[in-house]
PDB file of C-alpha atoms in Angstrom:
ATOM      1  CA  UNK A   1     104.803  85.628  89.333  1.00 46.00           C
ATOM      2  CA  UNK A   2     105.786  83.795  92.273  1.00 52.00           C
ATOM      3  CA  UNK A   3     107.501  80.516  92.602  1.00 56.00           C
ATOM      4  CA  UNK A   4     107.214  77.954  95.340  1.00 57.00           C
ATOM      5  CA  UNK A   5     109.846  75.487  95.659  1.00 62.00           C
ATOM      6  CA  UNK A   6     110.015  72.174  97.558  1.00 64.00           C
ATOM      7  CA  UNK A   7     113.299  71.286  99.499  1.00 67.00           C
ATOM      8  CA  UNK A   8     114.380  67.893  99.671  1.00 67.00           C
ATOM      9  CA  UNK A   9     113.998  64.670  97.755  1.00 70.00           C
ATOM     10  CA  UNK A  10     110.473  63.901  99.226  1.00 73.00           C
ATOM     11  CA  UNK A  11     109.136  67.351  98.092  1.00 70.00           C
ATOM     12  CA  UNK A  12     105.888  67.207  96.332  1.00 71.00           C
ATOM     13  CA  UNK A  13     103.544  69.768  95.098  1.00 67.00           C
ATOM     14  CA  UNK A  14     101.445  71.050  91.967  1.00 66.00           C
ATOM     15  CA  UNK A  15     102.523  74.308  90.218  1.00 67.00           C
ATOM     16  CA  UNK A  16      99.885  76.499  88.691  1.00 70.00           C
ATOM     17  CA  UNK A  17     100.852  79.235  85.753  1.00 74.00           C
ATOM     18  CA  UNK A  18      98.403  81.675  84.615  1.00 73.00           C
ATOM     19  CA  UNK A  19      99.055  82.474  80.800  1.00 77.00           C
ATOM     20  CA  UNK A  20      97.822  84.771  78.282  1.00 76.00           C
ATOM     21  CA  UNK A  21      97.108  83.282  74.700  1.00 79.00           C
ATOM     22  CA  UNK A  22     100.260  85.711  73.401  1.00 85.00           C
ATOM     23  CA  UNK A  23     102.768  83.908  76.156  1.00 84.00           C
ATOM     24  CA  UNK A  24     101.232  80.135  75.173  1.00 82.00           C
ATOM     25  CA  UNK A  25     104.322  79.429  72.893  1.00 86.00           C
ATOM     26  CA  UNK A  26     107.061  80.908  75.014  1.00 87.00           C
ATOM     27  CA  UNK A  27     105.530  79.013  78.042  1.00 83.00           C
ATOM     28  CA  UNK A  28     105.178  75.673  76.173  1.00 81.00           C
ATOM     29  CA  UNK A  29     109.036  75.743  75.481  1.00 84.00           C
ATOM     30  CA  UNK A  30     109.892  76.616  79.001  1.00 82.00           C
ATOM     31  CA  UNK A  31     107.591  73.319  80.340  1.00 79.00           C
ATOM     32  CA  UNK A  32     109.447  71.496  77.599  1.00 79.00           C
ATOM     33  CA  UNK A  33     112.712  72.141  78.939  1.00 80.00           C
ATOM     34  CA  UNK A  34     112.166  71.769  82.544  1.00 75.00           C
ATOM     35  CA  UNK A  35     109.780  68.766  82.344  1.00 72.00           C
ATOM     36  CA  UNK A  36     111.204  65.663  84.309  1.00 66.00           C
ATOM     37  CA  UNK A  37     110.998  62.644  81.709  1.00 64.00           C
ATOM     38  CA  UNK A  38     109.593  60.321  84.241  1.00 57.00           C
ATOM     39  CA  UNK A  39     106.620  62.759  85.180  1.00 57.00           C
ATOM     40  CA  UNK A  40     103.160  63.499  84.038  1.00 56.00           C
ATOM     41  CA  UNK A  41     102.741  66.023  81.141  1.00 59.00           C
ATOM     42  CA  UNK A  42     101.784  69.456  82.192  1.00 64.00           C
ATOM     43  CA  UNK A  43      97.728  69.680  82.328  1.00 69.00           C
ATOM     44  CA  UNK A  44      96.128  72.229  80.820  1.00 70.00           C
ATOM     45  CA  UNK A  45      92.967  73.907  82.426  1.00 69.00           C
ATOM     46  CA  UNK A  46      91.629  76.603  80.276  1.00 68.00           C
ATOM     47  CA  UNK A  47      89.729  79.574  81.922  1.00 69.00           C
ATOM     48  CA  UNK A  48      86.552  80.986  81.069  1.00 71.00           C
ATOM     49  CA  UNK A  49      87.697  84.384  79.469  1.00 71.00           C
ATOM     50  CA  UNK A  50      84.029  86.354  80.941  1.00 69.00           C
ATOM     51  CA  UNK A  51      85.727  85.541  83.987  1.00 77.00           C
ATOM     52  CA  UNK A  52      88.877  87.614  83.614  1.00 77.00           C
ATOM     53  CA  UNK A  53      87.529  90.868  84.529  1.00 79.00           C
ATOM     54  CA  UNK A  54      86.158  89.726  87.924  1.00 82.00           C
ATOM     55  CA  UNK A  55      89.996  88.059  88.305  1.00 84.00           C
ATOM     56  CA  UNK A  56      91.938  91.229  87.013  1.00 86.00           C
ATOM     57  CA  UNK A  57      89.625  93.313  89.605  1.00 89.00           C
ATOM     58  CA  UNK A  58      91.150  90.904  92.439  1.00 90.00           C
ATOM     59  CA  UNK A  59      94.223  90.956  91.328  1.00 89.00           C
ATOM     60  CA  UNK A  60      94.299  94.846  91.161  1.00 91.00           C
ATOM     61  CA  UNK A  61      92.978  95.047  94.674  1.00 94.00           C
ATOM     62  CA  UNK A  62      95.598  92.809  95.807  1.00 92.00           C
ATOM     63  CA  UNK A  63      98.845  94.240  94.230  1.00 92.00           C
ATOM     64  CA  UNK A  64      97.602  97.560  95.958  1.00 93.00           C
ATOM     65  CA  UNK A  65      97.848  95.855  99.348  1.00 94.00           C
ATOM     66  CA  UNK A  66     101.095  94.007  98.616  1.00 93.00           C
ATOM     67  CA  UNK A  67     102.915  96.923  97.293  1.00 92.00           C
ATOM     68  CA  UNK A  68     102.321  98.792 100.627  1.00 92.00           C
ATOM     69  CA  UNK A  69     103.148  95.341 103.010  1.00 91.00           C
ATOM     70  CA  UNK A  70     106.275  95.479 101.054  1.00 91.00           C
ATOM     71  CA  UNK A  71     107.623  98.746 101.599  1.00 90.00           C
ATOM     72  CA  UNK A  72     106.154  98.438 105.233  1.00 91.00           C
ATOM     73  CA  UNK A  73     108.042  95.155 105.755  1.00 91.00           C
ATOM     74  CA  UNK A  74     111.245  96.572 104.427  1.00 91.00           C
ATOM     75  CA  UNK A  75     111.042  99.746 106.989  1.00 91.00           C
ATOM     76  CA  UNK A  76     110.389  97.126 109.745  1.00 92.00           C
ATOM     77  CA  UNK A  77     113.423  95.100 108.760  1.00 93.00           C
ATOM     78  CA  UNK A  78     115.698  98.277 108.619  1.00 91.00           C
ATOM     79  CA  UNK A  79     114.297  99.566 111.810  1.00 91.00           C
ATOM     80  CA  UNK A  80     115.012  96.154 113.670  1.00 92.00           C
ATOM     81  CA  UNK A  81     118.381  95.987 112.098  1.00 92.00           C
ATOM     82  CA  UNK A  82     119.444  99.325 113.450  1.00 89.00           C
ATOM     83  CA  UNK A  83     117.427  98.255 116.996  1.00 91.00           C
ATOM     84  CA  UNK A  84     119.482  95.014 117.398  1.00 93.00           C
ATOM     85  CA  UNK A  85     122.961  96.614 116.111  1.00 92.00           C
ATOM     86  CA  UNK A  86     122.298  99.542 118.903  1.00 92.00           C
ATOM     87  CA  UNK A  87     121.603  96.951 121.543  1.00 92.00           C
ATOM     88  CA  UNK A  88     124.568  94.507 120.512  1.00 94.00           C
ATOM     89  CA  UNK A  89     126.933  97.229 121.269  1.00 93.00           C
ATOM     90  CA  UNK A  90     125.279  98.394 124.405  1.00 93.00           C
ATOM     91  CA  UNK A  91     124.148 102.204 122.891  1.00 93.00           C
ATOM     92  CA  UNK A  92     120.618 103.803 123.020  1.00 91.00           C
ATOM     93  CA  UNK A  93     119.268 104.483 119.656  1.00 89.00           C
ATOM     94  CA  UNK A  94     118.326 107.936 118.606  1.00 88.00           C
ATOM     95  CA  UNK A  95     114.458 107.064 117.738  1.00 86.00           C
ATOM     96  CA  UNK A  96     114.633 110.198 114.903  1.00 85.00           C
ATOM     97  CA  UNK A  97     116.930 107.760 112.957  1.00 84.00           C
ATOM     98  CA  UNK A  98     114.077 105.304 112.408  1.00 89.00           C
ATOM     99  CA  UNK A  99     112.145 105.693 109.365  1.00 89.00           C
ATOM    100  CA  UNK A 100     108.264 105.964 109.846  1.00 88.00           C
ATOM    101  CA  UNK A 101     107.610 104.347 106.585  1.00 85.00           C
ATOM    102  CA  UNK A 102     104.444 105.419 104.250  1.00 84.00           C
ATOM    103  CA  UNK A 103     102.687 106.565 107.559  1.00 83.00           C
ATOM    104  CA  UNK A 104     105.549 108.995 108.066  1.00 83.00           C
ATOM    105  CA  UNK A 105     105.865 109.722 104.355  1.00 81.00           C
ATOM    106  CA  UNK A 106     104.548 112.606 102.192  1.00 85.00           C
ATOM    107  CA  UNK A 107     100.745 113.003 101.099  1.00 89.00           C
ATOM    108  CA  UNK A 108     101.120 110.751  98.263  1.00 90.00           C
ATOM    109  CA  UNK A 109     102.759 107.910 100.548  1.00 88.00           C
ATOM    110  CA  UNK A 110      99.978 108.316 103.138  1.00 89.00           C
ATOM    111  CA  UNK A 111      97.323 108.151 100.154  1.00 92.00           C
ATOM    112  CA  UNK A 112      98.686 104.810  99.300  1.00 91.00           C
ATOM    113  CA  UNK A 113      98.147 103.553 102.721  1.00 91.00           C
ATOM    114  CA  UNK A 114      94.444 104.518 102.893  1.00 93.00           C
ATOM    115  CA  UNK A 115      93.903 102.956  99.054  1.00 94.00           C
ATOM    116  CA  UNK A 116      95.645  99.673 100.479  1.00 94.00           C
ATOM    117  CA  UNK A 117      93.327  99.834 103.517  1.00 93.00           C
ATOM    118  CA  UNK A 118      90.271 100.487 101.672  1.00 95.00           C
ATOM    119  CA  UNK A 119      91.337  97.858  98.818  1.00 95.00           C
ATOM    120  CA  UNK A 120      91.829  95.162 101.784  1.00 93.00           C
ATOM    121  CA  UNK A 121      88.193  95.488 102.678  1.00 93.00           C
ATOM    122  CA  UNK A 122      87.260  95.571  99.231  1.00 93.00           C
ATOM    123  CA  UNK A 123      89.024  92.683  98.090  1.00 92.00           C
ATOM    124  CA  UNK A 124      87.693  91.071 101.294  1.00 90.00           C
ATOM    125  CA  UNK A 125      84.250  91.506 100.297  1.00 89.00           C
ATOM    126  CA  UNK A 126      84.799  90.443  96.467  1.00 88.00           C
ATOM    127  CA  UNK A 127      86.180  87.185  97.547  1.00 85.00           C
ATOM    128  CA  UNK A 128      83.308  86.198  99.918  1.00 83.00           C
ATOM    129  CA  UNK A 129      81.311  86.293  96.382  1.00 80.00           C
ATOM    130  CA  UNK A 130      81.555  83.717  93.532  1.00 77.00           C
ATOM    131  CA  UNK A 131      82.955  85.480  90.036  1.00 77.00           C
ATOM    132  CA  UNK A 132      80.332  86.229  87.685  1.00 69.00           C
ATOM    133  CA  UNK A 133      80.147  86.249  84.080  1.00 62.00           C
ATOM    134  CA  UNK A 134      77.821  88.607  83.625  1.00 58.00           C
ATOM    135  CA  UNK A 135      76.819  91.493  85.814  1.00 58.00           C
ATOM    136  CA  UNK A 136      73.274  93.232  85.652  1.00 53.00           C
ATOM    137  CA  UNK A 137      72.431  96.665  86.655  1.00 53.00           C
ATOM    138  CA  UNK A 138      69.516  98.105  88.852  1.00 52.00           C
ATOM    139  CA  UNK A 139      66.836  96.469  86.899  1.00 56.00           C
ATOM    140  CA  UNK A 140      66.752  92.630  86.138  1.00 54.00           C
ATOM    141  CA  UNK A 141      64.340  91.647  83.035  1.00 57.00           C
ATOM    142  CA  UNK A 142      63.040  88.060  82.856  1.00 59.00           C
ATOM    143  CA  UNK A 143      65.203  87.742  79.645  1.00 59.00           C
ATOM    144  CA  UNK A 144      68.118  88.979  81.273  1.00 59.00           C
ATOM    145  CA  UNK A 145      67.444  86.540  84.100  1.00 63.00           C
ATOM    146  CA  UNK A 146      67.383  83.713  82.099  1.00 70.00           C
ATOM    147  CA  UNK A 147      70.531  84.545  80.281  1.00 67.00           C
ATOM    148  CA  UNK A 148      72.230  84.739  83.543  1.00 65.00           C
ATOM    149  CA  UNK A 149      70.938  81.479  84.783  1.00 67.00           C
ATOM    150  CA  UNK A 150      72.253  79.982  81.528  1.00 70.00           C
ATOM    151  CA  UNK A 151      75.632  81.742  81.710  1.00 66.00           C
ATOM    152  CA  UNK A 152      76.111  80.936  85.089  1.00 65.00           C
ATOM    153  CA  UNK A 153      75.233  77.012  84.181  1.00 68.00           C
ATOM    154  CA  UNK A 154      78.199  77.199  81.561  1.00 67.00           C
ATOM    155  CA  UNK A 155      80.902  78.133  84.204  1.00 62.00           C
ATOM    156  CA  UNK A 156      82.573  75.133  85.353  1.00 61.00           C
ATOM    157  CA  UNK A 157      84.286  75.744  88.800  1.00 56.00           C
ATOM    158  CA  UNK A 158      87.892  74.551  88.640  1.00 52.00           C
ATOM    159  CA  UNK A 159      89.232  72.703  91.357  1.00 52.00           C
ATOM    160  CA  UNK A 160      93.167  71.731  91.659  1.00 48.00           C
ATOM    161  CA  UNK A 161      93.808  67.923  92.078  1.00 52.00           C
ATOM    162  CA  UNK A 162      96.223  67.672  94.561  1.00 49.00           C
ATOM    163  CA  UNK A 163      95.944  63.816  94.912  1.00 53.00           C
ATOM    164  CA  UNK A 164      97.813  63.365  91.416  1.00 46.00           C
ATOM    165  CA  UNK A 165     100.620  65.177  92.912  1.00 41.00           C
ATOM    166  CA  UNK A 166     100.640  63.440  96.168  1.00 42.00           C
ATOM    167  CA  UNK A 167     100.951  59.946  94.572  1.00 42.00           C
ATOM    168  CA  UNK A 168     103.882  61.056  91.976  1.00 40.00           C
TER     169      UNK A 168
END
């Protein structure tokens, strides 16, 4: 997971943990240990399991993008270090010493870049649409339509309440 930390005495914010039922006991123990006696109890916000596959699809695409960006970022930082070091001591840097990143790698590395680029577009399109509990194929019967409308009515959007974090 990712962790964000506030800095200083006046740092405020909210934390969101996405856990599976199998992780619930361990997570609860962690929460008990870190909870400040003066703070509010952790608030549970169950997510409709029927939305899980749509969320997993989005996470899988984001993972492909982040993996490539991470590799490219490390290569850029390493190359920048070489450039800065050469500049500091006043020598010319042989460009052949710099890494090309995934684009200069083998076929598999270049394929990762293509996959990440495609994933970025696909994720952008997915994020424009709300997640659905039920998807239908090419033909939609009236029974399927009414079931879809009923299923959509059951989903309650979850909005993080930031006002509670701001007043603590």
